[in-house]
């Protein structure tokens, strides 16, 4: 049986006023464009086509809300770091992400998807700051690890652990080979089971 038999798409928001009602708990998926956020969300929920995946990154700047089951949501945040994004779109991204982290009472955890063939970028680190500064735990998925040899993956994981220290937990992940999917789901469930941290100030 599917892990989440009732998982469903709720809505896409292009503006903060369109965010889903801020009740219950939710875990957000963030990461560079094309890092594999939507693929991770699909494989973790066991639903192939829940979130749209694409080979052309940075096209849409939407916050997509999904319901796992009553009162528990996953949020696919718009990707960042795509070189060809026009300034107006970058500004819109900052507006959306800024509002999301500032307002969202139901945010209880952040999953950051980082392509295992690249290192953690400045915006990834900024996402960690946003989350930890409001007491939100962060878990990193080093994605597409099917593209690396065993030796390379071990090295990448070790280096990420050094960079992150105790600011976030981290693991290897592949939506293709399914390596690390159970571990990622456990981390997500742990976050969802935790109390929502009220936004201060
Ligand atoms: N080899 C491999 N390819 C992957 C994996 N996960 C995703 N991809 C591919 O990477 C591309 C981007 O995947 P998405 O899941 O759409 O990435 P995204 O982060 O949601 O991208 P944006 O929404 O555009 O920011 C697609 O072509 C996927 O098929 C993986 O684990 N291994
Ligand atoms: Mg996506």
PDB file of N, CA and C in Angstrom, residues 135-192:
ATOM      1  N   UNK A 135      13.947  28.449  14.568  1.00  0.00           N
ATOM      2  CA  UNK A 135      13.867  27.211  15.352  1.00  0.00           C
ATOM      3  C   UNK A 135      13.377  26.002  14.582  1.00  0.00           C
ATOM      4  N   UNK A 136      13.484  26.075  13.265  1.00  0.00           N
ATOM      5  CA  UNK A 136      12.968  25.030  12.402  1.00  0.00           C
ATOM      6  C   UNK A 136      14.095  24.064  12.018  1.00  0.00           C
ATOM      7  N   UNK A 137      13.958  22.752  12.256  1.00  0.00           N
ATOM      8  CA  UNK A 137      15.024  21.836  11.871  1.00  0.00           C
ATOM      9  C   UNK A 137      15.192  21.713  10.358  1.00  0.00           C
ATOM     10  N   UNK A 138      16.429  21.447   9.936  1.00  0.00           N
ATOM     11  CA  UNK A 138      16.728  21.332   8.505  1.00  0.00           C
ATOM     12  C   UNK A 138      17.367  19.972   8.236  1.00  0.00           C
ATOM     13  N   UNK A 139      16.895  19.325   7.177  1.00  0.00           N
ATOM     14  CA  UNK A 139      17.473  18.056   6.743  1.00  0.00           C
ATOM     15  C   UNK A 139      17.838  18.191   5.272  1.00  0.00           C
ATOM     16  N   UNK A 140      19.064  17.793   4.919  1.00  0.00           N
ATOM     17  CA  UNK A 140      19.535  17.958   3.543  1.00  0.00           C
ATOM     18  C   UNK A 140      19.548  16.623   2.813  1.00  0.00           C
ATOM     19  N   UNK A 141      19.006  16.625   1.592  1.00  0.00           N
ATOM     20  CA  UNK A 141      19.099  15.444   0.730  1.00  0.00           C
ATOM     21  C   UNK A 141      20.139  15.727  -0.347  1.00  0.00           C
ATOM     22  N   UNK A 142      21.209  14.952  -0.359  1.00  0.00           N
ATOM     23  CA  UNK A 142      22.217  15.060  -1.426  1.00  0.00           C
ATOM     24  C   UNK A 142      21.696  14.198  -2.569  1.00  0.00           C
ATOM     25  N   UNK A 143      21.040  14.886  -3.532  1.00  0.00           N
ATOM     26  CA  UNK A 143      20.235  14.186  -4.526  1.00  0.00           C
ATOM     27  C   UNK A 143      21.049  13.649  -5.706  1.00  0.00           C
ATOM     28  N   UNK A 144      20.382  12.846  -6.508  1.00  0.00           N
ATOM     29  CA  UNK A 144      20.950  12.265  -7.740  1.00  0.00           C
ATOM     30  C   UNK A 144      22.228  11.489  -7.451  1.00  0.00           C
ATOM     31  N   UNK A 145      22.305  10.846  -6.278  1.00  0.00           N
ATOM     32  CA  UNK A 145      23.538  10.137  -5.910  1.00  0.00           C
ATOM     33  C   UNK A 145      23.755   8.890  -6.767  1.00  0.00           C
ATOM     34  N   UNK A 146      22.708   8.543  -7.578  1.00  0.00           N
ATOM     35  CA  UNK A 146      22.909   7.448  -8.544  1.00  0.00           C
ATOM     36  C   UNK A 146      23.956   7.818  -9.589  1.00  0.00           C
ATOM     37  N   UNK A 147      24.252   9.121  -9.705  1.00  0.00           N
ATOM     38  CA  UNK A 147      25.246   9.582 -10.689  1.00  0.00           C
ATOM     39  C   UNK A 147      26.677   9.472 -10.163  1.00  0.00           C
ATOM     40  N   UNK A 148      26.814   9.155  -8.873  1.00  0.00           N
ATOM     41  CA  UNK A 148      28.151   9.088  -8.268  1.00  0.00           C
ATOM     42  C   UNK A 148      28.544   7.652  -7.965  1.00  0.00           C
ATOM     43  N   UNK A 149      29.858   7.405  -7.933  1.00  0.00           N
ATOM     44  CA  UNK A 149      30.338   6.098  -7.501  1.00  0.00           C
ATOM     45  C   UNK A 149      30.205   6.024  -5.989  1.00  0.00           C
ATOM     46  N   UNK A 150      30.333   4.831  -5.454  1.00  0.00           N
ATOM     47  CA  UNK A 150      30.240   4.650  -4.003  1.00  0.00           C
ATOM     48  C   UNK A 150      31.269   5.517  -3.286  1.00  0.00           C
ATOM     49  N   UNK A 151      32.490   5.527  -3.802  1.00  0.00           N
ATOM     50  CA  UNK A 151      33.560   6.324  -3.185  1.00  0.00           C
ATOM     51  C   UNK A 151      33.250   7.806  -3.203  1.00  0.00           C
ATOM     52  N   UNK A 152      32.774   8.262  -4.365  1.00  0.00           N
ATOM     53  CA  UNK A 152      32.435   9.688  -4.495  1.00  0.00           C
ATOM     54  C   UNK A 152      31.319  10.068  -3.523  1.00  0.00           C
ATOM     55  N   UNK A 153      30.269   9.221  -3.431  1.00  0.00           N
ATOM     56  CA  UNK A 153      29.148   9.538  -2.534  1.00  0.00           C
ATOM     57  C   UNK A 153      29.612   9.639  -1.090  1.00  0.00           C
ATOM     58  N   UNK A 154      30.465   8.707  -0.696  1.00  0.00           N
ATOM     59  CA  UNK A 154      30.963   8.712   0.685  1.00  0.00           C
ATOM     60  C   UNK A 154      31.702  10.019   0.965  1.00  0.00           C
ATOM     61  N   UNK A 155      32.502  10.433  -0.007  1.00  0.00           N
ATOM     62  CA  UNK A 155      33.290  11.653   0.143  1.00  0.00           C
ATOM     63  C   UNK A 155      32.370  12.886   0.227  1.00  0.00           C
ATOM     64  N   UNK A 156      31.389  12.936  -0.670  1.00  0.00           N
ATOM     65  CA  UNK A 156      30.450  14.067  -0.707  1.00  0.00           C
ATOM     66  C   UNK A 156      29.688  14.181   0.620  1.00  0.00           C
ATOM     67  N   UNK A 157      29.264  13.032   1.130  1.00  0.00           N
ATOM     68  CA  UNK A 157      28.517  13.030   2.393  1.00  0.00           C
ATOM     69  C   UNK A 157      29.391  13.514   3.548  1.00  0.00           C
ATOM     70  N   UNK A 158      30.623  13.035   3.546  1.00  0.00           N
ATOM     71  CA  UNK A 158      31.541  13.433   4.630  1.00  0.00           C
ATOM     72  C   UNK A 158      31.811  14.942   4.576  1.00  0.00           C
ATOM     73  N   UNK A 159      32.041  15.457   3.379  1.00  0.00           N
ATOM     74  CA  UNK A 159      32.316  16.890   3.234  1.00  0.00           C
ATOM     75  C   UNK A 159      31.111  17.747   3.640  1.00  0.00           C
ATOM     76  N   UNK A 160      29.924  17.283   3.265  1.00  0.00           N
ATOM     77  CA  UNK A 160      28.720  18.039   3.628  1.00  0.00           C
ATOM     78  C   UNK A 160      28.565  18.061   5.149  1.00  0.00           C
ATOM     79  N   UNK A 161      28.859  16.940   5.798  1.00  0.00           N
ATOM     80  CA  UNK A 161      28.741  16.894   7.268  1.00  0.00           C
ATOM     81  C   UNK A 161      29.682  17.900   7.917  1.00  0.00           C
ATOM     82  N   UNK A 162      30.875  18.043   7.346  1.00  0.00           N
ATOM     83  CA  UNK A 162      31.848  18.993   7.890  1.00  0.00           C
ATOM     84  C   UNK A 162      31.322  20.425   7.705  1.00  0.00           C
ATOM     85  N   UNK A 163      30.848  20.727   6.479  1.00  0.00           N
ATOM     86  CA  UNK A 163      30.328  22.078   6.204  1.00  0.00           C
ATOM     87  C   UNK A 163      29.154  22.429   7.116  1.00  0.00           C
ATOM     88  N   UNK A 164      28.262  21.467   7.329  1.00  0.00           N
ATOM     89  CA  UNK A 164      27.018  21.764   8.042  1.00  0.00           C
ATOM     90  C   UNK A 164      27.166  21.775   9.556  1.00  0.00           C
ATOM     91  N   UNK A 165      28.111  21.026  10.071  1.00  0.00           N
ATOM     92  CA  UNK A 165      28.230  20.912  11.524  1.00  0.00           C
ATOM     93  C   UNK A 165      26.914  20.438  12.100  1.00  0.00           C
ATOM     94  N   UNK A 166      26.421  21.132  13.132  1.00  0.00           N
ATOM     95  CA  UNK A 166      25.130  20.694  13.681  1.00  0.00           C
ATOM     96  C   UNK A 166      23.975  21.586  13.224  1.00  0.00           C
ATOM     97  N   UNK A 167      24.190  22.345  12.117  1.00  0.00           N
ATOM     98  CA  UNK A 167      23.108  23.205  11.637  1.00  0.00           C
ATOM     99  C   UNK A 167      22.029  22.411  10.895  1.00  0.00           C
ATOM    100  N   UNK A 168      22.392  21.226  10.387  1.00  0.00           N
ATOM    101  CA  UNK A 168      21.414  20.414   9.660  1.00  0.00           C
ATOM    102  C   UNK A 168      21.888  18.970   9.616  1.00  0.00           C
ATOM    103  N   UNK A 169      20.932  18.048   9.481  1.00  0.00           N
ATOM    104  CA  UNK A 169      21.293  16.654   9.239  1.00  0.00           C
ATOM    105  C   UNK A 169      21.362  16.455   7.723  1.00  0.00           C
ATOM    106  N   UNK A 170      22.049  15.418   7.281  1.00  0.00           N
ATOM    107  CA  UNK A 170      22.264  15.257   5.839  1.00  0.00           C
ATOM    108  C   UNK A 170      22.358  13.774   5.478  1.00  0.00           C
ATOM    109  N   UNK A 171      21.930  13.441   4.251  1.00  0.00           N
ATOM    110  CA  UNK A 171      21.974  12.053   3.782  1.00  0.00           C
ATOM    111  C   UNK A 171      22.100  12.021   2.263  1.00  0.00           C
ATOM    112  N   UNK A 172      22.439  10.860   1.730  1.00  0.00           N
ATOM    113  CA  UNK A 172      22.449  10.661   0.276  1.00  0.00           C
ATOM    114  C   UNK A 172      21.041  10.282  -0.167  1.00  0.00           C
ATOM    115  N   UNK A 173      20.713  10.630  -1.423  1.00  0.00           N
ATOM    116  CA  UNK A 173      19.342  10.408  -1.891  1.00  0.00           C
ATOM    117  C   UNK A 173      19.329  10.260  -3.404  1.00  0.00           C
ATOM    118  N   UNK A 174      18.496   9.346  -3.871  1.00  0.00           N
ATOM    119  CA  UNK A 174      18.260   9.257  -5.318  1.00  0.00           C
ATOM    120  C   UNK A 174      16.810   8.892  -5.594  1.00  0.00           C
ATOM    121  N   UNK A 175      16.167   9.713  -6.414  1.00  0.00           N
ATOM    122  CA  UNK A 175      14.784   9.429  -6.803  1.00  0.00           C
ATOM    123  C   UNK A 175      14.736   8.302  -7.818  1.00  0.00           C
ATOM    124  N   UNK A 176      15.876   8.037  -8.454  1.00  0.00           N
ATOM    125  CA  UNK A 176      15.930   6.993  -9.480  1.00  0.00           C
ATOM    126  C   UNK A 176      16.203   5.632  -8.850  1.00  0.00           C
ATOM    127  N   UNK A 177      17.303   5.523  -8.092  1.00  0.00           N
ATOM    128  CA  UNK A 177      17.619   4.225  -7.479  1.00  0.00           C
ATOM    129  C   UNK A 177      16.840   4.011  -6.190  1.00  0.00           C
ATOM    130  N   UNK A 178      16.225   5.065  -5.681  1.00  0.00           N
ATOM    131  CA  UNK A 178      15.454   5.061  -4.423  1.00  0.00           C
ATOM    132  C   UNK A 178      16.340   4.947  -3.189  1.00  0.00           C
ATOM    133  N   UNK A 179      17.645   5.108  -3.384  1.00  0.00           N
ATOM    134  CA  UNK A 179      18.528   5.109  -2.213  1.00  0.00           C
ATOM    135  C   UNK A 179      18.145   6.276  -1.288  1.00  0.00           C
ATOM    136  N   UNK A 180      18.014   5.972  -0.013  1.00  0.00           N
ATOM    137  CA  UNK A 180      17.766   7.020   0.982  1.00  0.00           C
ATOM    138  C   UNK A 180      16.322   7.481   1.091  1.00  0.00           C
ATOM    139  N   UNK A 181      15.412   6.868   0.341  1.00  0.00           N
ATOM    140  CA  UNK A 181      14.017   7.335   0.380  1.00  0.00           C
ATOM    141  C   UNK A 181      13.384   7.071   1.754  1.00  0.00           C
ATOM    142  N   UNK A 182      13.610   5.874   2.299  1.00  0.00           N
ATOM    143  CA  UNK A 182      13.042   5.563   3.624  1.00  0.00           C
ATOM    144  C   UNK A 182      13.603   6.483   4.698  1.00  0.00           C
ATOM    145  N   UNK A 183      14.902   6.717   4.610  1.00  0.00           N
ATOM    146  CA  UNK A 183      15.561   7.591   5.589  1.00  0.00           C
ATOM    147  C   UNK A 183      14.994   9.018   5.504  1.00  0.00           C
ATOM    148  N   UNK A 184      14.783   9.491   4.278  1.00  0.00           N
ATOM    149  CA  UNK A 184      14.249  10.843   4.075  1.00  0.00           C
ATOM    150  C   UNK A 184      12.824  10.943   4.607  1.00  0.00           C
ATOM    151  N   UNK A 185      12.047   9.888   4.363  1.00  0.00           N
ATOM    152  CA  UNK A 185      10.661   9.883   4.835  1.00  0.00           C
ATOM    153  C   UNK A 185      10.622   9.929   6.364  1.00  0.00           C
ATOM    154  N   UNK A 186      11.557   9.189   6.988  1.00  0.00           N
ATOM    155  CA  UNK A 186      11.617   9.200   8.459  1.00  0.00           C
ATOM    156  C   UNK A 186      11.938  10.596   8.974  1.00  0.00           C
ATOM    157  N   UNK A 187      12.896  11.260   8.327  1.00  0.00           N
ATOM    158  CA  UNK A 187      13.277  12.613   8.744  1.00  0.00           C
ATOM    159  C   UNK A 187      12.085  13.557   8.596  1.00  0.00           C
ATOM    160  N   UNK A 188      11.359  13.411   7.502  1.00  0.00           N
ATOM    161  CA  UNK A 188      10.181  14.255   7.246  1.00  0.00           C
ATOM    162  C   UNK A 188       9.091  14.001   8.290  1.00  0.00           C
ATOM    163  N   UNK A 189       8.859  12.727   8.594  1.00  0.00           N
ATOM    164  CA  UNK A 189       7.842  12.370   9.592  1.00  0.00           C
ATOM    165  C   UNK A 189       8.199  12.916  10.969  1.00  0.00           C
ATOM    166  N   UNK A 190       9.483  12.868  11.279  1.00  0.00           N
ATOM    167  CA  UNK A 190       9.957  13.372  12.565  1.00  0.00           C
ATOM    168  C   UNK A 190       9.676  14.875  12.686  1.00  0.00           C
ATOM    169  N   UNK A 191       9.928  15.600  11.594  1.00  0.00           N
ATOM    170  CA  UNK A 191       9.648  17.036  11.578  1.00  0.00           C
ATOM    171  C   UNK A 191       8.153  17.292  11.743  1.00  0.00           C
ATOM    172  N   UNK A 192       7.352  16.532  11.005  1.00  0.00           N
ATOM    173  CA  UNK A 192       5.902  16.738  11.049  1.00  0.00           C
ATOM    174  C   UNK A 192       5.318  16.409  12.415  1.00  0.00           C
TER     175      UNK A 192
END
